Amino acid sequence: SAITPLVIACAALALAPDVDILLASHRTYTHSIGAAALAALAGGVIARALGAPGVATGLTCGLVVASHILLDWLGRDGSTPRGLMALWPRSAAYFYSGTDLFADISRRYWKPEAFILKNAVSIARELAILAPAAGLAFWIRQRRFGGGDRLQRRRATSESRIPSPESRT
């Protein structure tokens, strides 16, 4: 199956940095290498406790959070201060790429018409940019791991056709 507990956890981690919106401190500590390192450490510890590979899982968790930071850095930021605290705790400076690959989103929920339309357009743009990369990653995963599943099913089917020694008597 394409949806595993790790995929669900990574999806949640990819969104986790934006929890800081609720704390009125958007693009600060949660959008930093410090947050990515904490996610890596926590993911690795939890994975080990559950009997999963700790280092690989931890690295995956850290990279997922780091990808959010990178993508936000590449997006337009109309708020002040511009950018994000990417190097926290090493530095509290804000970094802004100026690339504006992704559109900014509206936080003016009190203006529903503009809020909904602007954010719908921003989401559509993000999907147009990121969906091909996600599709390619899924395709590669299916080819790499899906082929192994087919081979195991083929072996199981072949073995079921071979009569057991008990059935020959």
mmCIF file of C-alpha atoms in Angstrom:
data_model
loop_
_atom_site.group_PDB
_atom_site.id
_atom_site.type_symbol
_atom_site.label_atom_id
_atom_site.label_comp_id
_atom_site.label_asym_id
_atom_site.label_seq_id
_atom_site.Cartn_x
_atom_site.Cartn_y
_atom_site.Cartn_z
ATOM 1 C CA SER A 1 0.000 0.000 0.000
ATOM 2 C CA ALA A 2 1.202 3.519 -0.770
ATOM 3 C CA ILE A 3 -0.190 4.914 2.469
ATOM 4 C CA THR A 4 1.877 3.659 5.383
ATOM 5 C CA PRO A 5 2.193 4.990 8.936
ATOM 6 C CA LEU A 6 5.485 6.638 7.916
ATOM 7 C CA VAL A 7 3.809 8.383 4.952
ATOM 8 C CA ILE A 8 1.041 9.671 7.237
ATOM 9 C CA ALA A 9 3.611 10.844 9.798
ATOM 10 C CA CYS A 10 5.631 12.586 7.067
ATOM 11 C CA ALA A 11 2.530 14.353 5.753
ATOM 12 C CA ALA A 12 1.780 15.606 9.268
ATOM 13 C CA LEU A 13 5.405 16.678 9.750
ATOM 14 C CA ALA A 14 5.369 18.508 6.416
ATOM 15 C CA LEU A 15 2.508 20.657 7.714
ATOM 16 C CA ALA A 16 3.730 20.926 11.323
ATOM 17 C CA PRO A 17 5.895 24.066 10.929
ATOM 18 C CA ASP A 18 2.777 26.094 10.151
ATOM 19 C CA VAL A 19 1.361 25.406 13.620
ATOM 20 C CA ASP A 20 3.235 28.586 14.569
ATOM 21 C CA ILE A 21 0.456 30.577 12.884
ATOM 22 C CA LEU A 22 -1.668 29.748 15.922
ATOM 23 C CA LEU A 23 1.042 31.248 18.149
ATOM 24 C CA ALA A 24 1.248 34.487 16.122
ATOM 25 C CA SER A 25 4.910 33.831 15.380
ATOM 26 C CA HIS A 26 4.781 32.534 11.806
ATOM 27 C CA ARG A 27 8.029 31.656 10.053
ATOM 28 C CA THR A 28 10.106 31.734 13.221
ATOM 29 C CA TYR A 29 11.393 28.804 15.295
ATOM 30 C CA THR A 30 9.322 26.099 13.624
ATOM 31 C CA HIS A 31 10.721 27.154 10.233
ATOM 32 C CA SER A 32 14.355 26.478 11.138
ATOM 33 C CA ILE A 33 17.148 23.944 11.079
ATOM 34 C CA GLY A 34 16.585 23.645 14.821
ATOM 35 C CA ALA A 35 13.033 22.415 14.220
ATOM 36 C CA ALA A 36 14.255 20.019 11.519
ATOM 37 C CA ALA A 37 16.897 18.636 13.894
ATOM 38 C CA LEU A 38 14.317 18.171 16.663
ATOM 39 C CA ALA A 39 11.993 16.374 14.231
ATOM 40 C CA ALA A 40 14.861 14.100 13.184
ATOM 41 C CA LEU A 41 15.758 13.302 16.780
ATOM 42 C CA ALA A 42 12.162 12.708 17.869
ATOM 43 C CA GLY A 43 11.393 10.614 14.782
ATOM 44 C CA GLY A 44 14.478 8.482 15.313
ATOM 45 C CA VAL A 45 13.773 7.904 19.006
ATOM 46 C CA ILE A 46 10.120 7.020 18.384
ATOM 47 C CA ALA A 47 11.051 4.711 15.508
ATOM 48 C CA ARG A 48 13.631 2.866 17.637
ATOM 49 C CA ALA A 49 11.100 2.496 20.447
ATOM 50 C CA LEU A 50 8.666 0.944 17.959
ATOM 51 C CA GLY A 51 11.318 -1.395 16.538
ATOM 52 C CA ALA A 52 11.758 0.481 13.244
ATOM 53 C CA PRO A 53 15.065 1.754 11.819
ATOM 54 C CA GLY A 54 15.860 4.796 13.967
ATOM 55 C CA VAL A 55 18.512 6.546 11.872
ATOM 56 C CA ALA A 56 16.719 6.229 8.532
ATOM 57 C CA THR A 57 13.367 7.234 10.016
ATOM 58 C CA GLY A 58 14.898 10.138 11.902
ATOM 59 C CA LEU A 59 16.645 11.423 8.778
ATOM 60 C CA THR A 60 13.405 11.136 6.829
ATOM 61 C CA CYS A 61 11.497 13.109 9.476
ATOM 62 C CA GLY A 62 14.169 15.816 9.566
ATOM 63 C CA LEU A 63 14.254 16.102 5.783
ATOM 64 C CA VAL A 64 10.469 16.412 5.609
ATOM 65 C CA VAL A 65 10.509 19.400 7.970
ATOM 66 C CA ALA A 66 13.524 20.845 6.120
ATOM 67 C CA SER A 67 11.590 20.563 2.829
ATOM 68 C CA HIS A 68 8.835 22.756 4.298
ATOM 69 C CA ILE A 69 11.456 25.322 5.259
ATOM 70 C CA LEU A 70 12.978 25.255 1.772
ATOM 71 C CA LEU A 71 9.614 25.573 0.035
ATOM 72 C CA ASP A 72 8.537 28.458 2.280
ATOM 73 C CA TRP A 73 11.870 30.165 1.618
ATOM 74 C CA LEU A 74 11.114 29.921 -2.125
ATOM 75 C CA GLY A 75 7.650 31.399 -1.662
ATOM 76 C CA ARG A 76 6.519 35.003 -1.701
ATOM 77 C CA ASP A 77 6.239 36.583 1.713
ATOM 78 C CA GLY A 78 4.196 39.747 2.011
ATOM 79 C CA SER A 79 4.334 39.900 5.800
ATOM 80 C CA THR A 80 6.964 41.616 7.919
ATOM 81 C CA PRO A 81 9.583 40.702 8.714
ATOM 82 C CA ARG A 82 10.088 39.089 5.309
ATOM 83 C CA GLY A 83 11.514 35.591 5.155
ATOM 84 C CA LEU A 84 12.009 32.984 7.824
ATOM 85 C CA MET A 85 14.380 32.234 10.694
ATOM 86 C CA ALA A 86 15.951 29.329 8.829
ATOM 87 C CA LEU A 87 19.169 29.143 10.843
ATOM 88 C CA TRP A 88 17.681 29.297 14.325
ATOM 89 C CA PRO A 89 19.090 28.549 16.955
ATOM 90 C CA ARG A 90 22.374 29.586 15.344
ATOM 91 C CA SER A 91 20.895 32.894 14.158
ATOM 92 C CA ALA A 92 17.640 34.793 14.670
ATOM 93 C CA ALA A 93 18.095 36.560 11.307
ATOM 94 C CA TYR A 94 15.366 36.269 8.673
ATOM 95 C CA PHE A 95 16.230 34.889 5.241
ATOM 96 C CA TYR A 96 14.226 35.610 2.093
ATOM 97 C CA SER A 97 15.058 34.166 -1.322
ATOM 98 C CA GLY A 98 13.167 36.703 -3.439
ATOM 99 C CA THR A 99 12.405 33.882 -5.901
ATOM 100 C CA ASP A 100 8.637 33.943 -5.291
ATOM 101 C CA LEU A 101 8.144 30.514 -6.848
ATOM 102 C CA PHE A 102 5.023 30.032 -4.753
ATOM 103 C CA ALA A 103 2.335 32.674 -4.289
ATOM 104 C CA ASP A 104 1.613 34.068 -0.864
ATOM 105 C CA ILE A 105 -1.573 33.158 0.919
ATOM 106 C CA SER A 106 -4.213 35.424 2.350
ATOM 107 C CA ARG A 107 -4.743 35.393 6.084
ATOM 108 C CA ARG A 108 -7.650 37.855 5.860
ATOM 109 C CA TYR A 109 -10.348 35.363 6.819
ATOM 110 C CA TRP A 110 -12.734 38.268 7.584
ATOM 111 C CA LYS A 111 -12.936 38.886 3.816
ATOM 112 C CA PRO A 112 -14.227 35.477 2.694
ATOM 113 C CA GLU A 113 -14.465 36.254 -1.039
ATOM 114 C CA ALA A 114 -10.854 37.391 -1.336
ATOM 115 C CA PHE A 115 -9.618 34.866 1.229
ATOM 116 C CA ILE A 116 -11.134 31.850 -0.531
ATOM 117 C CA LEU A 117 -10.312 32.905 -4.101
ATOM 118 C CA LYS A 118 -6.719 33.995 -3.402
ATOM 119 C CA ASN A 119 -5.934 30.869 -1.413
ATOM 120 C CA ALA A 120 -7.577 28.611 -4.003
ATOM 121 C CA VAL A 121 -5.363 30.151 -6.687
ATOM 122 C CA SER A 122 -2.277 29.771 -4.440
ATOM 123 C CA ILE A 123 -3.090 26.118 -3.753
ATOM 124 C CA ALA A 124 -3.683 25.420 -7.450
ATOM 125 C CA ARG A 125 -0.305 26.946 -8.283
ATOM 126 C CA GLU A 126 1.434 24.877 -5.607
ATOM 127 C CA LEU A 127 -0.229 21.716 -6.890
ATOM 128 C CA ALA A 128 0.782 22.516 -10.474
ATOM 129 C CA ILE A 129 4.398 22.882 -9.333
ATOM 130 C CA LEU A 130 4.620 20.052 -6.801
ATOM 131 C CA ALA A 131 2.229 17.387 -8.169
ATOM 132 C CA PRO A 132 4.565 16.298 -10.996
ATOM 133 C CA ALA A 133 7.431 15.820 -8.509
ATOM 134 C CA ALA A 134 5.154 13.900 -6.129
ATOM 135 C CA GLY A 135 3.864 11.773 -9.002
ATOM 136 C CA LEU A 136 7.393 10.984 -10.124
ATOM 137 C CA ALA A 137 8.399 10.017 -6.568
ATOM 138 C CA PHE A 138 5.335 7.761 -6.300
ATOM 139 C CA TRP A 139 6.081 6.169 -9.671
ATOM 140 C CA ILE A 140 9.709 5.501 -8.685
ATOM 141 C CA ARG A 141 8.579 4.020 -5.370
ATOM 142 C CA GLN A 142 6.086 1.754 -7.122
ATOM 143 C CA ARG A 143 8.676 0.600 -9.644
ATOM 144 C CA ARG A 144 11.284 0.008 -6.974
ATOM 145 C CA PHE A 145 9.152 -1.571 -4.264
ATOM 146 C CA GLY A 146 6.049 -2.588 -6.207
ATOM 147 C CA GLY A 147 8.140 -4.895 -8.395
ATOM 148 C CA GLY A 148 9.345 -6.707 -5.298
ATOM 149 C CA ASP A 149 5.750 -7.286 -4.203
ATOM 150 C CA ARG A 150 4.903 -8.740 -7.617
ATOM 151 C CA LEU A 151 7.933 -11.045 -7.413
ATOM 152 C CA GLN A 152 6.898 -12.274 -3.966
ATOM 153 C CA ARG A 153 3.337 -12.898 -5.185
ATOM 154 C CA ARG A 154 4.714 -14.801 -8.181
ATOM 155 C CA ARG A 155 6.879 -16.973 -5.910
ATOM 156 C CA ALA A 156 3.962 -17.640 -3.563
ATOM 157 C CA THR A 157 1.761 -18.625 -6.521
ATOM 158 C CA SER A 158 4.490 -20.887 -7.954
ATOM 159 C CA GLU A 159 5.072 -22.545 -4.611
ATOM 160 C CA SER A 160 1.361 -23.169 -4.162
ATOM 161 C CA ARG A 161 1.335 -25.119 -7.459
ATOM 162 C CA ILE A 162 4.114 -27.434 -6.332
ATOM 163 C CA PRO A 163 2.556 -30.413 -4.632
ATOM 164 C CA SER A 164 3.633 -30.907 -1.032
ATOM 165 C CA PRO A 165 5.245 -34.228 -0.064
ATOM 166 C CA GLU A 166 2.143 -35.066 1.997
ATOM 167 C CA SER A 167 -0.187 -34.643 -0.975
ATOM 168 C CA ARG A 168 1.827 -37.113 -3.104
ATOM 169 C CA THR A 169 1.054 -40.060 -0.880
#
